[in-house]
């Protein structure tokens, strides 16, 4: 491979070509890593992003646990009532609230995955 083949060239908005990178693959890679266009994440930014995700996960688990506890309380309370219709209504309501908690949990984690992927894509631009 010749020296000109190893160098990468790019055309800017005025139509002129500029050389980027070194003469070898390692030099070219190092110049790319050290450039401002890579979207490198710093240590502080990474830690703060991770802490934000942990807070999000803990809040999601807290909300899910509270809603699930309310649904469980209705289900337990339904068993203590002697009237069959009231028991059925309270049991169905408790089941619906518990099911809502499960849906919120899955939707929250799906939203978390979407956020991580979209943040990575926007950061890489």
XYZ file of C-alpha atoms in Angstrom, residues 61-75 94-95 97-102 105:
24
model
C -39.093 0.475 40.756
C -40.522 2.635 43.549
C -43.573 3.646 41.507
C -44.108 0.066 40.400
C -43.812 -1.244 43.956
C -46.291 1.313 45.319
C -48.859 0.650 42.588
C -48.351 -3.110 42.954
C -48.793 -2.805 46.733
C -52.078 -0.954 46.255
C -53.288 -3.669 43.895
C -52.199 -6.353 46.355
C -54.050 -4.568 49.174
C -57.244 -4.610 47.132
C -56.762 -8.296 46.378
C -56.907 -5.182 42.492
C -55.948 -7.361 39.531
C -54.110 -2.183 39.372
C -51.462 -4.921 39.684
C -51.529 -5.476 35.929
C -51.091 -1.729 35.441
C -47.998 -1.842 37.662
C -46.506 -4.614 35.516
C -42.543 -1.547 34.697
